[in-house]
PDB file of C-alpha atoms in Angstrom:
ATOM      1  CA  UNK A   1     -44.813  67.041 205.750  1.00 66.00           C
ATOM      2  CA  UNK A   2     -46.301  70.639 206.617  1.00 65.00           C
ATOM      3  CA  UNK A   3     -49.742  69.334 206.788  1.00 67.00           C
ATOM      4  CA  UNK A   4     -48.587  66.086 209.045  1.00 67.00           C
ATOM      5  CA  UNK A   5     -46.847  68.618 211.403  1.00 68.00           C
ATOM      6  CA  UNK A   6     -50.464  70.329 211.619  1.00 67.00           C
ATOM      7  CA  UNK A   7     -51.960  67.054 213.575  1.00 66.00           C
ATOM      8  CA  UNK A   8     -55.521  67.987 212.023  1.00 66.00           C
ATOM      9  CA  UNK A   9     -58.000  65.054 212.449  1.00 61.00           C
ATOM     10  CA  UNK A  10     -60.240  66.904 210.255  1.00 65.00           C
ATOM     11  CA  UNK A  11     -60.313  69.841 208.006  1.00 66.00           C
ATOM     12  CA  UNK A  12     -62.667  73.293 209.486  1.00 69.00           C
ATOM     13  CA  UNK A  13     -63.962  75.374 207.113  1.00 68.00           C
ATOM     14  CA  UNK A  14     -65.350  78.931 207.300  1.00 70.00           C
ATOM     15  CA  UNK A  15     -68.696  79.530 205.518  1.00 67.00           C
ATOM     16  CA  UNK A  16     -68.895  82.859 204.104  1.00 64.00           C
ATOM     17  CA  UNK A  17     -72.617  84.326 203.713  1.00 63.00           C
ATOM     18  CA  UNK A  18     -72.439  86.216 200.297  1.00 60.00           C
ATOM     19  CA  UNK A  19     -76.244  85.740 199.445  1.00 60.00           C
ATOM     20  CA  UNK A  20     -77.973  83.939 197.153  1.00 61.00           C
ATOM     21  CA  UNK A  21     -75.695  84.893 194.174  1.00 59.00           C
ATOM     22  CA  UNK A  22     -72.635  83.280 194.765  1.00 59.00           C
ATOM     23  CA  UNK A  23     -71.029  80.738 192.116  1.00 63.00           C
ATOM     24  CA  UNK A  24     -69.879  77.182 193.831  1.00 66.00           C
ATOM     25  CA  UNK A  25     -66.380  78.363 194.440  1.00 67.00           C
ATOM     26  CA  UNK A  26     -67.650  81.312 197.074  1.00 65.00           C
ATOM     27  CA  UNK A  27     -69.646  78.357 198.847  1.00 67.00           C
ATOM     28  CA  UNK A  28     -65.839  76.342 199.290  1.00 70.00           C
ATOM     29  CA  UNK A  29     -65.473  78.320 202.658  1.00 71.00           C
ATOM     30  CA  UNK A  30     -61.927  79.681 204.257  1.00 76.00           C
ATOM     31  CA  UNK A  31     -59.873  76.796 205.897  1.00 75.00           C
ATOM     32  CA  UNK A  32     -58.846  77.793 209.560  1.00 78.00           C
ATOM     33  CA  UNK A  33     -55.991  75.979 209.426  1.00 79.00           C
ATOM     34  CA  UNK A  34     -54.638  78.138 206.710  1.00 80.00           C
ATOM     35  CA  UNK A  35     -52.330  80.112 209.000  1.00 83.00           C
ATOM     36  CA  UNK A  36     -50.965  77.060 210.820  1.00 83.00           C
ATOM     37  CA  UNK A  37     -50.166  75.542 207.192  1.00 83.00           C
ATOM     38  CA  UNK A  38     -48.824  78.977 206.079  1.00 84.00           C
ATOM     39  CA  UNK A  39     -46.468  78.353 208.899  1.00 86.00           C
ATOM     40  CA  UNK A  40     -45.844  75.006 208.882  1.00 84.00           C
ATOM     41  CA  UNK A  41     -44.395  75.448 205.012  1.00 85.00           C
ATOM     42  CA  UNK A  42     -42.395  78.638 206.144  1.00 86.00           C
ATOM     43  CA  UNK A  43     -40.320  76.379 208.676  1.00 85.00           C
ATOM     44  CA  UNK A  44     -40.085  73.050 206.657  1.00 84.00           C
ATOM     45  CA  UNK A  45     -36.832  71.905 205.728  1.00 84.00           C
ATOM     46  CA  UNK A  46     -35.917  68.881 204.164  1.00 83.00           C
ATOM     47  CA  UNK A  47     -33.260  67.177 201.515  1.00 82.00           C
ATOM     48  CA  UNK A  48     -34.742  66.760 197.850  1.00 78.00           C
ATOM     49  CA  UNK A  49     -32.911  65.348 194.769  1.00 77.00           C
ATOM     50  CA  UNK A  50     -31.333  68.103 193.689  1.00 70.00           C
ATOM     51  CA  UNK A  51     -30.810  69.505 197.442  1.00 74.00           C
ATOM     52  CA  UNK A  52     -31.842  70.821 200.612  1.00 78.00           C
ATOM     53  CA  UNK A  53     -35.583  72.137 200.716  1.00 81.00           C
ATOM     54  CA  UNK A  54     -36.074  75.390 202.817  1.00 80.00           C
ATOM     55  CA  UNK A  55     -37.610  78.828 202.942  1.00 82.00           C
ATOM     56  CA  UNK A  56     -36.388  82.159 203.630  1.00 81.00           C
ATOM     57  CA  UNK A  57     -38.394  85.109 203.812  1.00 83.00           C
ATOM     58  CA  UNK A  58     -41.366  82.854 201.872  1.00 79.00           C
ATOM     59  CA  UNK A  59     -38.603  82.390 198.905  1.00 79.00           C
ATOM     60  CA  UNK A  60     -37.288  79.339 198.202  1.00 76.00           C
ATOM     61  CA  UNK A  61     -32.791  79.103 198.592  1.00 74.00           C
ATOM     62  CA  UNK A  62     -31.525  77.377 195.594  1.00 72.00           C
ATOM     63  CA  UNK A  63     -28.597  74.765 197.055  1.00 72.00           C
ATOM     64  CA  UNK A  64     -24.850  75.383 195.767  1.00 79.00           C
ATOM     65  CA  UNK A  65     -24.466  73.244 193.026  1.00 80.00           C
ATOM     66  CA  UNK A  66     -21.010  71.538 192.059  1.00 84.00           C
ATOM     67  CA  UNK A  67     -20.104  71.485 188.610  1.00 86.00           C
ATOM     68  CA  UNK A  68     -18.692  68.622 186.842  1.00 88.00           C
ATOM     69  CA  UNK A  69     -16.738  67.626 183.809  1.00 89.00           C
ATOM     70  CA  UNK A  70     -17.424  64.373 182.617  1.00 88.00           C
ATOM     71  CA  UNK A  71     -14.736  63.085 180.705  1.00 83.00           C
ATOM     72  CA  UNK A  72     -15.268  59.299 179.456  1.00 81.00           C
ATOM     73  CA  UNK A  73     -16.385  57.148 182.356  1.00 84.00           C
ATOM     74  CA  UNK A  74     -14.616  59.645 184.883  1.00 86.00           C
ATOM     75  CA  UNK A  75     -15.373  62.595 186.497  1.00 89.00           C
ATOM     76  CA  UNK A  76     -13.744  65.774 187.374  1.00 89.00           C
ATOM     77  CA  UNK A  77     -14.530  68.912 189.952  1.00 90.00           C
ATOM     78  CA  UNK A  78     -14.924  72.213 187.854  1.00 88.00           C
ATOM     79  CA  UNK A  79     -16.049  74.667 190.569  1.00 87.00           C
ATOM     80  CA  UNK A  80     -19.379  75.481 192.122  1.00 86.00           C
ATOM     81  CA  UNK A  81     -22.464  77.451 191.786  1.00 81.00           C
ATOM     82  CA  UNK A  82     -25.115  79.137 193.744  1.00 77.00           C
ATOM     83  CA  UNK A  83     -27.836  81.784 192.686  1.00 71.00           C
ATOM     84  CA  UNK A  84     -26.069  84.078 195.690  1.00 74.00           C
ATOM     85  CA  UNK A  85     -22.256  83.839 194.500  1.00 77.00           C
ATOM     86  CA  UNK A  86     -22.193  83.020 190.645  1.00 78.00           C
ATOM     87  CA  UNK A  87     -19.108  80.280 189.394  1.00 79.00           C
ATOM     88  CA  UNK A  88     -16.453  80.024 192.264  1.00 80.00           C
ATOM     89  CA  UNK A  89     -13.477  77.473 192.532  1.00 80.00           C
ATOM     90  CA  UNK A  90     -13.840  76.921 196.011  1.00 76.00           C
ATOM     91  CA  UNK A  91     -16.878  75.234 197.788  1.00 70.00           C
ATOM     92  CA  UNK A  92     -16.708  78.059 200.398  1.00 68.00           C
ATOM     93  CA  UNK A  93     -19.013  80.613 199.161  1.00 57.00           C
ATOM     94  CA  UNK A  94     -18.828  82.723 201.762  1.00 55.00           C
ATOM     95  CA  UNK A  95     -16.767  85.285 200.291  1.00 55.00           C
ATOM     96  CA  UNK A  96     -17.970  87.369 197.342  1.00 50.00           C
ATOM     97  CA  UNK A  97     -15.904  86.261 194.393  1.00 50.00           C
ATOM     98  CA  UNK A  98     -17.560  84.839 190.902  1.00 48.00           C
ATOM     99  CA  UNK A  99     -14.812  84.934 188.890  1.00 50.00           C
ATOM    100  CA  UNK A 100     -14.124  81.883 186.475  1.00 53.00           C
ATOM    101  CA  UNK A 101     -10.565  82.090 186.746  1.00 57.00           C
ATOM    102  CA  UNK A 102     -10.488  80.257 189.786  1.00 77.00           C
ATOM    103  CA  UNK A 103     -12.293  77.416 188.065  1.00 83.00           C
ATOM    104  CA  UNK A 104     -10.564  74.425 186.935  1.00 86.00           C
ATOM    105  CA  UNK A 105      -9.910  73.760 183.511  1.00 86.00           C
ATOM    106  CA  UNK A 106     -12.752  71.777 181.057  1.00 86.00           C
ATOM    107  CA  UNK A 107     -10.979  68.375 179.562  1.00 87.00           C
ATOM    108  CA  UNK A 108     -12.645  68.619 175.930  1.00 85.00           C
ATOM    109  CA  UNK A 109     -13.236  65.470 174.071  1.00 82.00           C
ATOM    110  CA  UNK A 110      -9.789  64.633 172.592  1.00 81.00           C
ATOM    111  CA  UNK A 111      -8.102  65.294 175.692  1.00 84.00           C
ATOM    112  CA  UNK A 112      -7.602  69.012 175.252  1.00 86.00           C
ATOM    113  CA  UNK A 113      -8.070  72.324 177.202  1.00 86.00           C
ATOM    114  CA  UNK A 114      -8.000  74.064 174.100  1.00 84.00           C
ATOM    115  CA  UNK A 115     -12.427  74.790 173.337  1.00 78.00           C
ATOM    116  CA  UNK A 116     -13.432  73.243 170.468  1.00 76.00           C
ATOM    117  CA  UNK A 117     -14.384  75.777 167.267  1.00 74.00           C
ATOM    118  CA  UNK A 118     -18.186  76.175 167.382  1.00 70.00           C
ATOM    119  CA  UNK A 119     -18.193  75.935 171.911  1.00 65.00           C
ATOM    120  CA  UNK A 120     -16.784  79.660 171.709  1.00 64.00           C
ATOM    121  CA  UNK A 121     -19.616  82.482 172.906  1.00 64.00           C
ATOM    122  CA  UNK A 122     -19.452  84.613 170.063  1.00 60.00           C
ATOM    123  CA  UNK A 123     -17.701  88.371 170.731  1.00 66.00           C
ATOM    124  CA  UNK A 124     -18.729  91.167 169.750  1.00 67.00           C
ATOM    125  CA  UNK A 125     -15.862  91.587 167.188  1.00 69.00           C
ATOM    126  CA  UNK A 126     -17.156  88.253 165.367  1.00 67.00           C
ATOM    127  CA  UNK A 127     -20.495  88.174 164.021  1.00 71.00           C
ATOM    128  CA  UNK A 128     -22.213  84.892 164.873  1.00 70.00           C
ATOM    129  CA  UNK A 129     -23.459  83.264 161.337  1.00 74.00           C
ATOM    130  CA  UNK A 130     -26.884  80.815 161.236  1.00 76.00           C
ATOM    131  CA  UNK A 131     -27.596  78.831 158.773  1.00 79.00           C
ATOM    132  CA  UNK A 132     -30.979  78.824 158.085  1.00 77.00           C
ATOM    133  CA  UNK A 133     -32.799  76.069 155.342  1.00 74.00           C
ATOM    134  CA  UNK A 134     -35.167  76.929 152.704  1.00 73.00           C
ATOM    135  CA  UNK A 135     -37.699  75.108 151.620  1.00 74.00           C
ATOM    136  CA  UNK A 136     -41.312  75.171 150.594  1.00 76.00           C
ATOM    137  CA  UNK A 137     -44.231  75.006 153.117  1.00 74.00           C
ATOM    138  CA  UNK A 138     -44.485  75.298 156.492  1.00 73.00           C
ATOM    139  CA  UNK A 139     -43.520  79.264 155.943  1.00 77.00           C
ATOM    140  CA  UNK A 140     -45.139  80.374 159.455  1.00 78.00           C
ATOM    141  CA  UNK A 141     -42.042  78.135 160.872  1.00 79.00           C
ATOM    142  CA  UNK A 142     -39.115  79.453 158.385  1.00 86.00           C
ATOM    143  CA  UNK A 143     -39.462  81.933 155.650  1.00 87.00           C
ATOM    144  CA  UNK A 144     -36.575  83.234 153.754  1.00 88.00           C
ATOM    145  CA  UNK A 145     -36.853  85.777 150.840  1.00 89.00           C
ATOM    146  CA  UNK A 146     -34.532  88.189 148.974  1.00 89.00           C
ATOM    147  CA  UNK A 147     -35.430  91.580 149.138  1.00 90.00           C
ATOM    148  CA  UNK A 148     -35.247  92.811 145.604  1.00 90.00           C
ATOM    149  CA  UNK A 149     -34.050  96.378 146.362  1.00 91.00           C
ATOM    150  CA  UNK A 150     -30.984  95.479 148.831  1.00 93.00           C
ATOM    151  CA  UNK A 151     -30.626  92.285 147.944  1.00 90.00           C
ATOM    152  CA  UNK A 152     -30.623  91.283 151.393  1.00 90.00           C
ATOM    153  CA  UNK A 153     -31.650  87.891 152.657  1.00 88.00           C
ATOM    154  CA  UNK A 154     -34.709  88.430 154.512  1.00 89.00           C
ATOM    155  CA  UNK A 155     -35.732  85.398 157.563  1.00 89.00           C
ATOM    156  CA  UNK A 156     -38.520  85.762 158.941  1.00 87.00           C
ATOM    157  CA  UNK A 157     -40.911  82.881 161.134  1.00 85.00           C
ATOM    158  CA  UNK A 158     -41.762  81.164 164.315  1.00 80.00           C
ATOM    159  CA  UNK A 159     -38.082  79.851 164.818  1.00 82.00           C
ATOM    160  CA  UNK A 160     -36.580  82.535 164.121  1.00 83.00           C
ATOM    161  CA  UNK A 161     -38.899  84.722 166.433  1.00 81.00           C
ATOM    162  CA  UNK A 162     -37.729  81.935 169.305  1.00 79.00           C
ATOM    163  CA  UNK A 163     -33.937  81.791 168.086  1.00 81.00           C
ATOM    164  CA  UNK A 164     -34.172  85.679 168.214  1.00 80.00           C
ATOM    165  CA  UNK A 165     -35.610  85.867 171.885  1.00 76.00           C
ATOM    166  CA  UNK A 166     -33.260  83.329 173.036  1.00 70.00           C
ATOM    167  CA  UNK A 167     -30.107  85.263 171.758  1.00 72.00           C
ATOM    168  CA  UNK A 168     -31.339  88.111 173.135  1.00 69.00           C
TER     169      UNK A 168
END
């Protein structure tokens, strides 16, 4: 789109004269349409599959984003989102408010509002238990061992290095 807007038959390229030492990427040259492309992306706009394409200030603006609860073979309007606003109940997110009181209410399977055990986030009065396996091999994955002092269960591994950073 940004190039087609540019009209160029063909491409000009500026030959920089660095010598006789230059590797082949120094011999590629500087495009002179490089500015007219720079500013041919800046201004294009167009609508994607997950929403409108434009730039602002070189950054791209992620679209509002509705969220849905999918309940069987239906579907029901939760509220929306945008990187700007946060959750909101209302599709105008004009005004500043992200609070997830105004959302609707998530059907659960069985029918029920009430969140299943397990779909809670974890507070900080509860301490969220993992069950980790053990079993030989593969120890740079999963390695559990008992410290012989403490007694303490000691995991250690790739997973739990990822699990760690992801809770975090």
């Amino acid at each position: 789109m940004a190039v087609e807007k540019l009209n160029t038959v063909s491409p000009l390229f500026k030959r920089l004269d660095n010598g006789t030492n230059t590797t082949d990427l120094e011999n590629l040259g500087i495009s002179e349409n490089g500015p007219k492309l720079r500013d041919s992306i800046l201004h294009t706009k167009f609508q994607g599959l997950s929403g409108e394409f434009w730039l602002k200030d070189g950054q791209l603006q992620s679209s509002t984003f509705k969220i849905m609860n999918l309940i069987g073979k239906g579907e029901r309007e939760i509220g929306f989102w945008s990187s700007t606003h946060g959750l909101s109940g209302n599709s105008d997110l004009t005004t500043n408010t992200s609070s997830e009181t105004n959302l609707r209410a998530i059907i659960w399977p069985g029918e029920t509002t009430v969140i299943p055990k397990g779909w809670e986030m974890p507070t900080s009065e509860r301490k969220l238990k993992v069950g980790v396996p053990k079993k030989d091999g593969f120890s740079d994955f999963v390695k559990v061992e008992k410290d012989q002092w403490t007694n303490a269960t000691l995991v250690t591994g790739f997973c739990i290095d990822v699990f760690k950073a992801v809770v975090d």
